[in-house]
CSV table of C-alpha atoms and ligand atoms in Angstrom, one decimal:
chain,number,residue,atom,x,y,z
R,21,UNK,CA,3.1,-8.1,-39.5
R,22,UNK,CA,5.6,-10.3,-37.3
R,23,UNK,CA,4.8,-13.4,-35.4
R,24,UNK,CA,7.3,-14.2,-32.5
R,25,UNK,CA,9.0,-17.6,-32.8
R,26,UNK,CA,8.4,-18.5,-29.0
R,27,UNK,CA,5.0,-18.9,-27.4
R,28,UNK,CA,4.4,-16.7,-24.5
R,29,UNK,CA,4.5,-18.4,-21.3
R,30,UNK,CA,2.7,-17.4,-17.9
R,31,UNK,CA,3.0,-18.7,-14.2
R,32,UNK,CA,1.3,-22.1,-15.0
R,33,UNK,CA,3.4,-23.1,-18.0
R,34,UNK,CA,6.6,-23.3,-16.2
R,35,UNK,CA,8.1,-24.7,-13.0
R,36,UNK,CA,11.2,-23.6,-11.1
R,37,UNK,CA,13.8,-26.5,-11.3
R,38,UNK,CA,15.1,-27.4,-7.6
R,39,UNK,CA,18.8,-27.1,-6.9
R,40,UNK,CA,21.4,-28.0,-4.2
R,41,UNK,CA,20.7,-25.7,-1.3
R,42,UNK,CA,22.8,-24.5,1.7
R,43,UNK,CA,19.6,-22.9,3.1
R,44,UNK,CA,18.9,-24.7,6.5
R,45,UNK,CA,15.8,-22.8,7.5
R,46,UNK,CA,13.1,-20.9,5.8
R,47,UNK,CA,13.9,-18.1,8.6
R,48,UNK,CA,17.4,-17.9,7.2
R,49,UNK,CA,16.5,-16.2,4.0
R,50,UNK,CA,15.9,-12.3,3.3
R,51,UNK,CA,12.9,-11.5,1.1
R,52,UNK,CA,13.7,-8.0,1.2
R,53,UNK,CA,13.8,-6.1,-2.5
R,54,UNK,CA,14.1,-2.7,-3.9
R,55,UNK,CA,10.9,-0.9,-4.8
R,56,UNK,CA,12.7,2.1,-6.1
R,57,UNK,CA,16.2,3.6,-5.6
R,58,UNK,CA,16.0,4.7,-1.9
R,59,UNK,CA,12.9,2.3,-0.7
R,60,UNK,CA,13.5,-1.1,0.1
R,61,UNK,CA,10.6,-3.3,1.2
R,62,UNK,CA,11.1,-6.1,3.9
R,63,UNK,CA,8.4,-8.1,1.8
R,64,UNK,CA,8.2,-7.6,-1.7
R,65,UNK,CA,4.5,-7.0,-2.1
R,66,UNK,CA,2.3,-3.9,-3.0
R,67,UNK,CA,-1.5,-3.9,-2.8
R,68,UNK,CA,-2.9,-2.7,-6.1
R,69,UNK,CA,-4.4,0.8,-6.7
R,70,UNK,CA,-8.1,-0.4,-7.3
R,71,UNK,CA,-11.2,0.7,-5.5
R,72,UNK,CA,-11.9,-2.5,-3.9
R,73,UNK,CA,-8.3,-3.0,-2.6
R,74,UNK,CA,-6.5,-0.2,-1.2
R,75,UNK,CA,-7.4,2.9,0.8
R,76,UNK,CA,-5.7,3.9,4.0
R,77,UNK,CA,-6.6,0.9,6.0
R,78,UNK,CA,-5.1,-1.6,3.5
R,79,UNK,CA,-2.4,0.6,3.1
R,80,UNK,CA,-1.5,1.0,6.8
R,81,UNK,CA,-1.6,-2.7,7.1
R,82,UNK,CA,0.7,-3.5,4.1
R,83,UNK,CA,3.2,-1.0,5.4
R,84,UNK,CA,3.3,-2.4,8.9
R,85,UNK,CA,4.0,-5.8,7.3
R,86,UNK,CA,6.9,-4.4,5.3
R,87,UNK,CA,5.1,-4.0,2.1
R,88,UNK,CA,3.1,-0.9,0.6
R,89,UNK,CA,-0.1,-0.1,-0.4
R,90,UNK,CA,-1.0,2.4,-3.4
R,91,UNK,CA,-4.0,4.5,-2.8
R,92,UNK,CA,-6.3,4.3,-5.6
R,93,UNK,CA,-7.3,7.4,-7.7
R,94,UNK,CA,-11.0,7.0,-8.2
R,95,UNK,CA,-11.8,9.7,-5.7
R,96,UNK,CA,-11.8,13.5,-5.3
R,97,UNK,CA,-8.5,14.9,-5.1
R,98,UNK,CA,-9.3,16.1,-1.5
R,99,UNK,CA,-10.2,12.5,-0.4
R,100,UNK,CA,-7.3,10.7,-1.9
R,101,UNK,CA,-4.8,13.3,-0.2
R,102,UNK,CA,-6.8,12.7,3.1
R,103,UNK,CA,-6.3,9.1,2.6
R,104,UNK,CA,-2.6,9.6,2.3
R,105,UNK,CA,-2.5,11.8,5.3
R,106,UNK,CA,-4.4,9.2,7.3
R,107,UNK,CA,-1.5,6.6,6.7
R,108,UNK,CA,1.1,9.1,7.3
R,109,UNK,CA,-0.3,10.0,10.7
R,110,UNK,CA,-0.8,6.5,11.6
R,111,UNK,CA,2.4,6.1,13.3
R,112,UNK,CA,5.4,8.5,13.9
R,113,UNK,CA,8.5,8.9,16.0
R,114,UNK,CA,7.4,12.1,17.2
R,115,UNK,CA,4.2,13.6,15.9
R,116,UNK,CA,5.3,16.8,14.8
R,117,UNK,CA,2.3,18.7,14.4
R,118,UNK,CA,-0.3,17.1,16.8
R,119,UNK,CA,-3.9,17.9,16.6
R,120,UNK,CA,-4.7,20.8,19.0
R,121,UNK,CA,-8.0,22.4,20.0
R,122,UNK,CA,-8.8,25.6,21.9
R,123,UNK,CA,-10.0,25.6,25.4
R,124,UNK,CA,-13.3,27.2,24.4
R,125,UNK,CA,-14.3,24.2,22.3
R,126,UNK,CA,-17.2,22.3,23.7
R,127,UNK,CA,-17.3,18.8,24.7
R,128,UNK,CA,-19.7,18.1,21.7
R,129,UNK,CA,-17.3,19.7,19.3
R,130,UNK,CA,-14.3,18.0,20.6
R,131,UNK,CA,-16.0,14.4,20.4
R,132,UNK,CA,-16.7,15.2,16.6
R,133,UNK,CA,-13.2,16.3,16.2
R,134,UNK,CA,-12.0,12.9,17.8
R,135,UNK,CA,-14.0,10.9,15.5
R,136,UNK,CA,-13.0,12.9,12.4
R,137,UNK,CA,-9.5,12.8,13.2
R,138,UNK,CA,-9.3,9.2,14.4
R,139,UNK,CA,-7.7,10.4,17.7
R,140,UNK,CA,-8.1,9.6,21.3
R,141,UNK,CA,-6.2,12.4,22.5
R,142,UNK,CA,-6.4,15.8,21.8
R,143,UNK,CA,-4.0,18.7,23.0
R,144,UNK,CA,-5.4,22.0,24.3
R,145,UNK,CA,-3.5,25.1,23.4
R,146,UNK,CA,-4.0,28.9,23.3
R,147,UNK,CA,-3.8,30.8,20.2
R,148,UNK,CA,0.2,31.1,20.6
R,149,UNK,CA,0.7,27.1,20.8
R,150,UNK,CA,1.2,27.1,24.5
R,151,UNK,CA,0.0,23.9,26.0
R,152,UNK,CA,-2.9,24.2,28.3
R,153,UNK,CA,-3.8,20.6,29.0
R,154,UNK,CA,-5.0,17.3,27.2
R,155,UNK,CA,-8.3,16.0,26.6
R,156,UNK,CA,-8.9,12.2,26.0
R,157,UNK,CA,-11.9,10.1,25.2
R,158,UNK,CA,-12.1,9.3,28.9
R,159,UNK,CA,-12.6,13.0,30.0
R,160,UNK,CA,-15.7,13.3,27.6
R,161,UNK,CA,-17.0,9.7,27.7
R,162,UNK,CA,-20.0,10.3,30.3
R,163,UNK,CA,-19.9,13.9,30.2
R,164,UNK,CA,-23.5,14.7,29.8
R,165,UNK,CA,-23.4,18.5,29.2
R,166,UNK,CA,-22.0,18.7,25.6
R,167,UNK,CA,-21.9,22.5,25.9
R,168,UNK,CA,-19.4,22.6,28.6
R,169,UNK,CA,-15.9,24.1,27.3
R,170,UNK,CA,-13.1,21.4,27.3
R,171,UNK,CA,-11.0,23.6,29.8
R,172,UNK,CA,-13.3,22.5,32.4
R,173,UNK,CA,-12.9,18.8,31.7
R,174,UNK,CA,-9.4,18.3,30.6
R,175,UNK,CA,-6.3,17.4,32.3
R,176,UNK,CA,-4.8,20.7,33.1
R,177,UNK,CA,-1.1,21.5,32.3
R,178,UNK,CA,0.1,21.2,35.6
R,179,UNK,CA,-0.9,17.7,36.2
R,180,UNK,CA,0.6,16.8,32.8
R,181,UNK,CA,3.8,14.9,32.2
R,182,UNK,CA,5.9,16.4,29.5
R,183,UNK,CA,9.3,16.3,28.1
R,184,UNK,CA,11.7,18.9,26.2
R,185,UNK,CA,11.9,18.6,22.4
R,186,UNK,CA,14.8,16.2,21.3
R,187,UNK,CA,13.6,13.6,23.9
R,188,UNK,CA,14.6,10.1,22.7
R,189,UNK,CA,12.3,7.3,22.1
R,190,UNK,CA,14.0,5.3,24.9
R,191,UNK,CA,13.6,8.0,27.2
R,192,UNK,CA,10.0,8.7,26.4
R,193,UNK,CA,9.2,5.0,26.9
R,194,UNK,CA,10.8,5.3,30.5
R,195,UNK,CA,8.8,8.4,31.1
R,196,UNK,CA,5.5,7.1,29.9
R,197,UNK,CA,6.0,3.8,32.0
R,198,UNK,CA,7.0,5.7,35.2
R,199,UNK,CA,4.0,8.0,35.0
R,200,UNK,CA,1.6,5.3,33.7
R,201,UNK,CA,0.4,7.6,30.9
R,202,UNK,CA,-0.1,7.2,27.2
R,203,UNK,CA,0.8,10.6,25.7
R,204,UNK,CA,3.9,12.7,26.2
R,205,UNK,CA,3.8,16.3,25.0
R,206,UNK,CA,7.1,17.8,24.1
R,207,UNK,CA,7.2,21.2,25.2
R,208,UNK,CA,9.9,24.1,24.7
R,209,UNK,CA,11.0,26.0,27.7
R,210,UNK,CA,8.4,28.8,27.1
R,211,UNK,CA,5.6,26.2,27.3
R,212,UNK,CA,4.8,25.9,23.5
R,213,UNK,CA,3.9,22.4,22.1
R,214,UNK,CA,6.9,20.9,20.0
R,215,UNK,CA,5.7,17.5,19.3
R,216,UNK,CA,4.0,14.4,21.0
R,217,UNK,CA,5.2,11.0,21.5
R,218,UNK,CA,2.5,8.3,22.3
R,219,UNK,CA,2.7,4.7,23.8
R,220,UNK,CA,0.8,3.5,20.7
R,221,UNK,CA,3.6,4.5,18.3
R,222,UNK,CA,6.2,3.0,20.7
R,223,UNK,CA,4.2,-0.3,20.8
R,224,UNK,CA,3.7,-0.3,17.1
R,225,UNK,CA,7.2,0.1,16.5
R,226,UNK,CA,8.4,-3.0,18.8
R,227,UNK,CA,5.2,-5.0,17.2
R,228,UNK,CA,6.2,-4.3,13.6
R,229,UNK,CA,9.9,-4.3,13.4
R,230,UNK,CA,10.0,-4.4,9.7
R,231,UNK,CA,7.4,-1.8,8.8
R,232,UNK,CA,8.1,0.2,5.6
R,233,UNK,CA,8.9,3.6,7.2
R,234,UNK,CA,10.4,7.0,6.3
R,235,UNK,CA,13.1,9.0,7.8
R,236,UNK,CA,10.5,10.4,10.2
R,237,UNK,CA,9.3,7.1,11.4
R,238,UNK,CA,6.0,7.4,9.5
R,239,UNK,CA,4.7,4.6,7.4
R,240,UNK,CA,5.3,4.9,3.7
R,241,UNK,CA,2.2,5.0,1.3
R,242,UNK,CA,1.9,5.4,-2.6
R,243,UNK,CA,-1.0,6.7,-4.4
R,244,UNK,CA,-2.3,6.6,-8.0
R,245,UNK,CA,-2.5,9.5,-10.7
R,246,UNK,CA,-3.8,9.4,-14.3
R,247,UNK,CA,-3.1,11.2,-17.5
R,248,UNK,CA,-6.1,13.3,-17.9
R,249,UNK,CA,-6.5,17.1,-17.3
R,250,UNK,CA,-6.5,18.0,-13.6
R,251,UNK,CA,-4.2,15.0,-12.7
R,252,UNK,CA,-1.1,17.3,-12.2
R,253,UNK,CA,-3.1,19.1,-9.4
R,254,UNK,CA,-3.8,15.7,-8.1
R,255,UNK,CA,-0.2,14.8,-7.9
R,256,UNK,CA,0.5,18.1,-6.3
R,257,UNK,CA,-2.1,17.6,-3.4
R,258,UNK,CA,-0.6,14.1,-2.8
R,259,UNK,CA,2.8,15.4,-2.8
R,260,UNK,CA,1.7,18.2,-0.2
R,261,UNK,CA,0.2,15.3,1.9
R,262,UNK,CA,3.8,13.7,1.8
R,263,UNK,CA,2.9,10.6,-0.4
R,264,UNK,CA,6.1,8.8,-0.9
R,265,UNK,CA,5.5,7.3,-4.3
R,266,UNK,CA,3.3,8.5,-7.2
R,267,UNK,CA,2.1,5.5,-9.6
R,268,UNK,CA,1.1,6.9,-12.8
R,269,UNK,CA,-1.2,4.1,-14.0
R,270,UNK,CA,-2.8,3.8,-17.1
R,271,UNK,CA,-3.8,0.6,-18.9
R,272,UNK,CA,-1.6,1.2,-21.9
R,273,UNK,CA,1.5,3.0,-20.2
R,274,UNK,CA,3.6,2.7,-23.3
R,275,UNK,CA,1.8,5.7,-25.1
R,276,UNK,CA,2.8,9.1,-26.0
R,277,UNK,CA,0.2,10.7,-23.3
R,278,UNK,CA,1.6,8.5,-20.4
R,279,UNK,CA,5.3,9.5,-21.4
R,280,UNK,CA,4.3,13.1,-21.6
R,281,UNK,CA,2.8,13.0,-18.3
R,282,UNK,CA,5.6,11.3,-16.8
R,283,UNK,CA,8.0,14.1,-18.2
R,284,UNK,CA,5.6,16.6,-16.7
R,285,UNK,CA,5.7,15.0,-13.2
R,286,UNK,CA,9.4,14.7,-13.2
R,287,UNK,CA,9.6,18.5,-14.2
R,288,UNK,CA,7.3,19.5,-11.6
R,289,UNK,CA,8.6,17.4,-8.7
R,290,UNK,CA,12.3,16.9,-9.5
R,291,UNK,CA,13.5,14.3,-6.9
R,292,UNK,CA,10.9,15.2,-4.2
R,293,UNK,CA,8.8,12.1,-4.8
R,294,UNK,CA,9.4,8.6,-6.4
R,295,UNK,CA,7.5,8.0,-9.7
R,296,UNK,CA,6.4,4.7,-11.0
R,297,UNK,CA,5.0,4.3,-14.3
R,298,UNK,CA,3.1,1.7,-16.2
R,299,UNK,CA,1.7,-0.5,-17.4
R,300,UNK,CA,3.8,-2.1,-20.1
R,301,UNK,CA,4.6,-5.7,-21.4
R,302,UNK,CA,7.8,-5.1,-23.5
R,303,UNK,CA,11.4,-4.2,-23.3
R,304,UNK,CA,10.9,-0.9,-25.3
R,305,UNK,CA,8.0,0.0,-23.1
R,306,UNK,CA,10.4,-0.2,-19.9
R,307,UNK,CA,13.2,1.6,-21.9
R,308,UNK,CA,10.9,4.5,-23.0
R,309,UNK,CA,9.4,5.2,-19.3
R,310,UNK,CA,12.9,4.7,-17.7
R,311,UNK,CA,14.2,7.4,-20.1
R,312,UNK,CA,11.0,9.6,-19.4
R,313,UNK,CA,12.0,9.5,-15.7
R,314,UNK,CA,10.4,6.6,-14.2
R,315,UNK,CA,12.0,5.2,-10.9
R,316,UNK,CA,10.4,1.8,-11.4
R,317,UNK,CA,8.3,0.3,-14.2
R,318,UNK,CA,5.0,-1.7,-13.8
R,319,UNK,CA,4.7,-4.6,-15.9
R,320,UNK,CA,1.3,-6.5,-16.9
R,321,UNK,CA,-1.1,-6.1,-19.7
R,322,UNK,CA,-4.1,-8.0,-19.2
R,323,UNK,CA,-3.1,-10.8,-16.5
R,324,UNK,CA,-5.2,-9.5,-14.0
R,325,UNK,CA,-7.9,-11.4,-12.2
R,326,UNK,CA,-10.7,-9.1,-13.4
R,327,UNK,CA,-9.1,-8.0,-16.6
R,328,UNK,CA,-10.7,-8.7,-20.0
R,329,UNK,CA,-8.1,-6.3,-22.1
R,330,UNK,CA,-7.1,-9.4,-23.9
R,331,UNK,CA,-10.4,-10.7,-24.8
R,332,UNK,CA,-11.8,-7.1,-25.7
R,333,UNK,CA,-8.6,-5.8,-27.6
R,334,UNK,CA,-6.7,-9.0,-28.4
R,335,UNK,CA,-3.5,-7.4,-26.8
R,336,UNK,CA,-1.5,-8.6,-23.9
R,337,UNK,CA,1.7,-10.9,-23.3
R,338,UNK,CA,1.5,-13.8,-21.1
R,339,UNK,CA,2.8,-12.5,-17.7
R,340,UNK,CA,5.9,-14.5,-17.2
R,341,UNK,CA,7.3,-13.8,-20.6
R,342,UNK,CA,6.5,-10.1,-20.1
R,343,UNK,CA,8.3,-10.1,-16.9
R,344,UNK,CA,11.4,-12.0,-18.3
R,345,UNK,CA,11.7,-9.6,-21.2
R,346,UNK,CA,10.9,-6.4,-19.2
R,347,UNK,CA,13.6,-7.7,-16.5
R,348,UNK,CA,16.2,-7.8,-19.2
R,349,UNK,CA,15.6,-4.2,-20.3
R,350,UNK,CA,15.3,-3.1,-16.8
R,351,UNK,CA,18.6,-4.4,-15.7
R,352,UNK,CA,20.2,-2.6,-18.8
R,353,UNK,CA,18.7,0.6,-18.0
R,354,UNK,CA,19.1,0.3,-14.1
R,355,UNK,CA,15.2,0.5,-13.1
R,356,UNK,CA,13.3,-2.1,-10.9
R,357,UNK,CA,10.2,-3.6,-12.2
R,358,UNK,CA,6.9,-4.5,-10.4
R,359,UNK,CA,5.1,-7.4,-11.8
R,360,UNK,CA,1.4,-6.5,-11.7
R,361,UNK,CA,-1.4,-8.9,-12.0
R,362,UNK,CA,-2.1,-12.6,-12.0
R,363,UNK,CA,-0.8,-13.5,-8.7
R,364,UNK,CA,-2.8,-16.3,-7.2
R,365,UNK,CA,-0.4,-18.2,-5.2
R,366,UNK,CA,2.9,-18.1,-3.3
R,367,UNK,CA,4.2,-20.3,-6.3
R,368,UNK,CA,3.2,-17.5,-8.5
R,369,UNK,CA,4.7,-14.9,-6.5
R,370,UNK,CA,8.2,-16.8,-6.5
R,371,UNK,CA,8.0,-17.4,-10.3
R,372,UNK,CA,7.5,-13.5,-10.9
R,373,UNK,CA,10.4,-12.7,-8.6
R,374,UNK,CA,12.6,-15.2,-10.0
R,375,UNK,CA,11.7,-14.1,-13.4
R,376,UNK,CA,13.4,-10.7,-12.6
R,377,UNK,CA,10.8,-8.6,-10.8
R,378,UNK,CA,11.9,-6.9,-7.9
R,379,UNK,CA,8.4,-6.8,-6.4
R,380,UNK,CA,4.8,-7.9,-7.2
R,381,UNK,CA,1.4,-6.0,-7.3
R,382,UNK,CA,-1.6,-8.0,-6.0
R,383,UNK,CA,-5.2,-7.0,-6.6
R,384,UNK,CA,-8.0,-9.9,-6.5
R,385,UNK,CA,-6.3,-11.9,-3.8
R,386,UNK,CA,-6.4,-9.0,-1.5
R,387,UNK,CA,-9.9,-7.9,-2.4
R,388,UNK,CA,-11.7,-10.2,-0.1
R,389,UNK,CA,-10.0,-9.1,3.1
R,390,UNK,CA,-11.3,-7.1,6.2
R,391,UNK,CA,-8.7,-4.3,5.2
R,392,UNK,CA,-10.2,-3.9,1.5
R,393,UNK,CA,-12.7,-0.9,1.0
R,394,UNK,CA,-16.3,-2.1,1.0
R,395,UNK,CA,-18.9,-4.3,2.8
R,396,UNK,CA,-19.4,-8.1,2.9
R,397,UNK,CA,-22.4,-9.8,1.2
R,398,UNK,CA,-24.0,-13.0,2.4
R,399,UNK,CA,-24.9,-15.3,-0.5
R,400,UNK,CA,-26.1,-19.0,0.5
R,401,UNK,CA,-24.8,-18.5,3.8
R,402,UNK,CA,-21.2,-17.7,2.8
R,403,UNK,CA,-19.6,-14.1,3.0
R,404,UNK,CA,-18.2,-12.4,-0.3
R,405,UNK,CA,-16.6,-9.1,-1.2
R,406,UNK,CA,-16.9,-7.3,-4.3
R,407,UNK,CA,-13.9,-6.8,-6.5
R,408,UNK,CA,-14.0,-4.8,-9.8
R,409,UNK,CA,-11.6,-3.8,-12.7
R,410,UNK,CA,-10.9,-0.4,-12.8
R,411,UNK,CA,-12.1,-0.3,-16.3
R,412,UNK,CA,-15.2,-2.3,-15.6
R,413,UNK,CA,-18.7,-0.8,-16.7
R,414,UNK,CA,-19.4,-0.2,-13.0
R,415,UNK,CA,-16.3,1.6,-12.4
R,416,UNK,CA,-16.5,3.6,-15.5
R,417,UNK,CA,-20.1,4.7,-14.6
R,418,UNK,CA,-19.3,5.8,-11.1
R,419,UNK,CA,-16.4,8.0,-12.3
R,420,UNK,CA,-18.8,10.1,-14.4
R,421,UNK,CA,-22.0,12.0,-13.4
R,422,UNK,CA,-24.1,9.2,-14.4
R,423,UNK,CA,-26.6,11.7,-16.1
R,424,UNK,CA,-24.1,12.5,-18.9
R,425,UNK,CA,-22.6,9.2,-19.6
R,426,UNK,CA,-24.1,6.9,-22.0
R,427,UNK,CA,-23.4,3.5,-20.8
R,428,UNK,CA,-23.5,2.2,-24.5
R,429,UNK,CA,-20.3,4.3,-25.4
R,430,UNK,CA,-18.4,2.5,-22.9
R,431,UNK,CA,-16.3,-0.6,-23.7
R,432,UNK,CA,-15.3,-2.1,-20.5
R,433,UNK,CA,-11.8,-3.9,-20.0
R,434,UNK,CA,-12.8,-5.2,-16.8
R,435,UNK,CA,-15.2,-7.1,-14.7
R,436,UNK,CA,-17.4,-7.0,-11.4
R,437,UNK,CA,-16.8,-10.1,-9.4
R,438,UNK,CA,-17.3,-11.4,-5.8
R,439,UNK,CA,-14.5,-13.0,-4.1
R,440,UNK,CA,-14.8,-15.2,-0.9
R,441,UNK,CA,-14.3,-13.2,2.4
R,442,UNK,CA,-10.9,-14.3,3.6
R,443,UNK,CA,-10.4,-12.7,6.9
R,444,UNK,CA,-7.3,-10.2,7.6
R,445,UNK,CA,-4.7,-9.5,4.8
R,446,UNK,CA,-2.2,-10.2,7.5
R,447,UNK,CA,-2.8,-14.0,7.2
R,448,UNK,CA,-2.8,-14.0,3.3
R,449,UNK,CA,0.5,-12.0,3.4
R,450,UNK,CA,2.1,-14.5,5.9
R,451,UNK,CA,1.0,-17.5,3.7
R,452,UNK,CA,2.3,-15.8,0.5
R,453,UNK,CA,5.8,-14.8,2.2
R,454,UNK,CA,6.0,-18.4,4.1
R,455,UNK,CA,5.8,-20.0,0.5
R,456,UNK,CA,8.3,-17.5,-1.0
R,457,UNK,CA,10.7,-18.3,1.8
R,458,UNK,CA,10.4,-21.9,1.0
R,459,UNK,CA,10.6,-21.3,-2.6
R,460,UNK,CA,13.8,-19.6,-2.0
R,461,UNK,CA,15.3,-22.6,-0.1
R,462,UNK,CA,14.6,-24.7,-3.1
R,463,UNK,CA,16.6,-22.4,-5.3
R,464,UNK,CA,19.5,-22.3,-2.8
R,465,UNK,CA,18.8,-18.5,-2.3
R,466,UNK,CA,19.4,-16.5,0.6
R,467,UNK,CA,18.3,-13.3,-1.2
R,468,UNK,CA,15.8,-12.2,-4.2
R,469,UNK,CA,19.0,-11.4,-6.1
R,470,UNK,CA,20.1,-15.0,-5.6
R,471,UNK,CA,16.5,-16.4,-6.5
R,472,UNK,CA,16.9,-14.5,-9.8
R,473,UNK,CA,20.6,-15.7,-10.5
R,474,UNK,CA,19.8,-19.3,-9.5
R,475,UNK,CA,16.4,-19.9,-11.3
R,476,UNK,CA,16.0,-22.2,-13.9
R,477,UNK,CA,12.6,-22.4,-15.4
R,478,UNK,CA,11.3,-25.7,-17.2
R,479,UNK,CA,8.1,-25.4,-19.4
R,480,UNK,CA,5.6,-27.8,-18.7
R,481,UNK,CA,2.8,-29.5,-20.5
R,482,UNK,CA,-0.9,-29.7,-19.4
R,483,UNK,CA,0.0,-33.2,-18.0
R,484,UNK,CA,2.8,-31.5,-16.0
R,485,UNK,CA,0.4,-29.1,-14.5
R,486,UNK,CA,-2.2,-31.7,-13.6
R,487,UNK,CA,0.5,-33.7,-12.0
R,488,UNK,CA,1.4,-30.3,-10.1
R,489,UNK,CA,-1.9,-30.2,-8.4
R,490,UNK,CA,-3.6,-32.6,-6.1
R,491,UNK,CA,-5.0,-35.6,-8.2
R,492,UNK,CA,-6.6,-38.9,-7.7
R,493,UNK,CA,-7.7,-38.1,-4.3
R,494,UNK,CA,-10.8,-36.2,-2.9
R,495,UNK,CA,-9.4,-32.9,-1.4
R,496,UNK,CA,-11.0,-32.2,1.9
S,11,XMP,P1,-4.7,-9.2,-9.9
S,11,XMP,O1,-4.8,-10.5,-10.8
S,11,XMP,O2,-3.9,-9.4,-8.9
S,11,XMP,O3,-4.3,-7.9,-10.9
S,11,XMP,O4,-6.2,-8.9,-9.6
S,11,XMP,C1,-4.5,-6.7,-10.4
S,11,XMP,C2,-4.2,-5.7,-11.6
S,11,XMP,O5,-5.1,-5.8,-12.6
S,11,XMP,C3,-5.0,-4.6,-13.3
S,11,XMP,N1,-6.5,-4.1,-13.4
S,11,XMP,C4,-7.1,-4.2,-14.6
S,11,XMP,N2,-6.8,-4.6,-15.9
S,11,XMP,N3,-8.8,-4.1,-16.9
S,11,XMP,C5,-7.5,-4.6,-16.9
S,11,XMP,O6,-7.2,-5.2,-18.0
S,11,XMP,C6,-9.3,-3.6,-15.7
S,11,XMP,O7,-10.4,-3.3,-15.4
S,11,XMP,C7,-8.4,-3.7,-14.5
S,11,XMP,N4,-8.5,-3.3,-13.2
S,11,XMP,C8,-7.3,-3.7,-12.6
S,11,XMP,C9,-4.2,-3.8,-12.4
S,11,XMP,O8,-3.0,-3.6,-13.2
S,11,XMP,C10,-4.3,-4.2,-11.2
S,11,XMP,O9,-3.0,-3.9,-10.4
């Protein structure tokens, strides 16, 4: 048995000491950070792989803002792969394989496909891939006869504006403007479909200049996998859907079965996909996962808003100490770390990054947003959304066929809770990043690396914590 000589610290136990700063404007600082080698985020924030936080809608928004979403794994393999595909299709430089339908497809079938594929315009082609026309929502909106073939209502090939493969975005922008149309099919000399450029993609590109994108201009997305049987097949389906990052996610990531699974994933995919592993709370945990092939390591045992791991098991390390210790080891072995859990404010975010994390993962704070899965509920005239730990009783129950799971055998390590509905996650991220930018200017730092270099933490007492919050006033 050992007892550490220093108490563990978390965010509220410390403050950052201000220092002379050359930063004149918050706008001058650069919040970008390395998630894993080859993927840099404009804002160092990930949305958590929890079933009340991240599915495709959250992931699309996070990537557009310059962060990243990790799709949770508590759904079928097919559905999780489809969620990944939805993010990858949300924006493109060029849609390489646009959705196509046959000319005999009925209007009713086309309407259904448009909804299923979330697409307002489908290319109509023959069996050899020759472009025959375009069908848009406007063509079918007021068509009373659902049994008509789409060839009778589509805009035919001869009335379409098209361009050859290799057309640049700037050229496409000009052509779309001149013709006042929204879709530009790319067509080979012999009339076959070679791609599609849409006005929507061009507008989004201009609207979100810092979006997190892959080399094909598609939004990046991560997805979680576990260690149990069948998870390698899950990983294969996700990689086939072009996921950018797998997150091997188990509560105790510093365990033999996590390390074995990590090695298996690495052996299967080589360098084809980035792999994050976790969670750990010690230097040795970081070293072992890095050695087993992790591109980044996720840090945090028990700090999460809905976690009761520390209460139930007695294990955990206060999050700031965990980050400090893991960051030292991570620098030695050359992998970035992701601080996961316990972030409530932009001050916490700044402290986590200053302590050595390259990025942070956020769950509870994003759970009450429009983009998180689930419905809002009304209580006493206020709107709420559900958040639950992935090791909570209800999450455990919904993973099993409830007929053969005995609730008495489950030992939950998470809780179910309600959080106030907070509107769009865009506003929360804006506040977080605004606070981080201010914090960086207090540290005299233009970059996250300088923030880490310049950071000096001062432990504070309970009196110091009280002083740090509004006091002796009635807050409105
Ligand atoms: P926040 O504080 O942002 O933390 O809500 C999100 C992180 O909490 C972890 N998580 C859990 N930890 N039991 C736990 O001990 C759980 O049931 C549970 N569910 C999520 C996870 O690391 C997440 O990213």
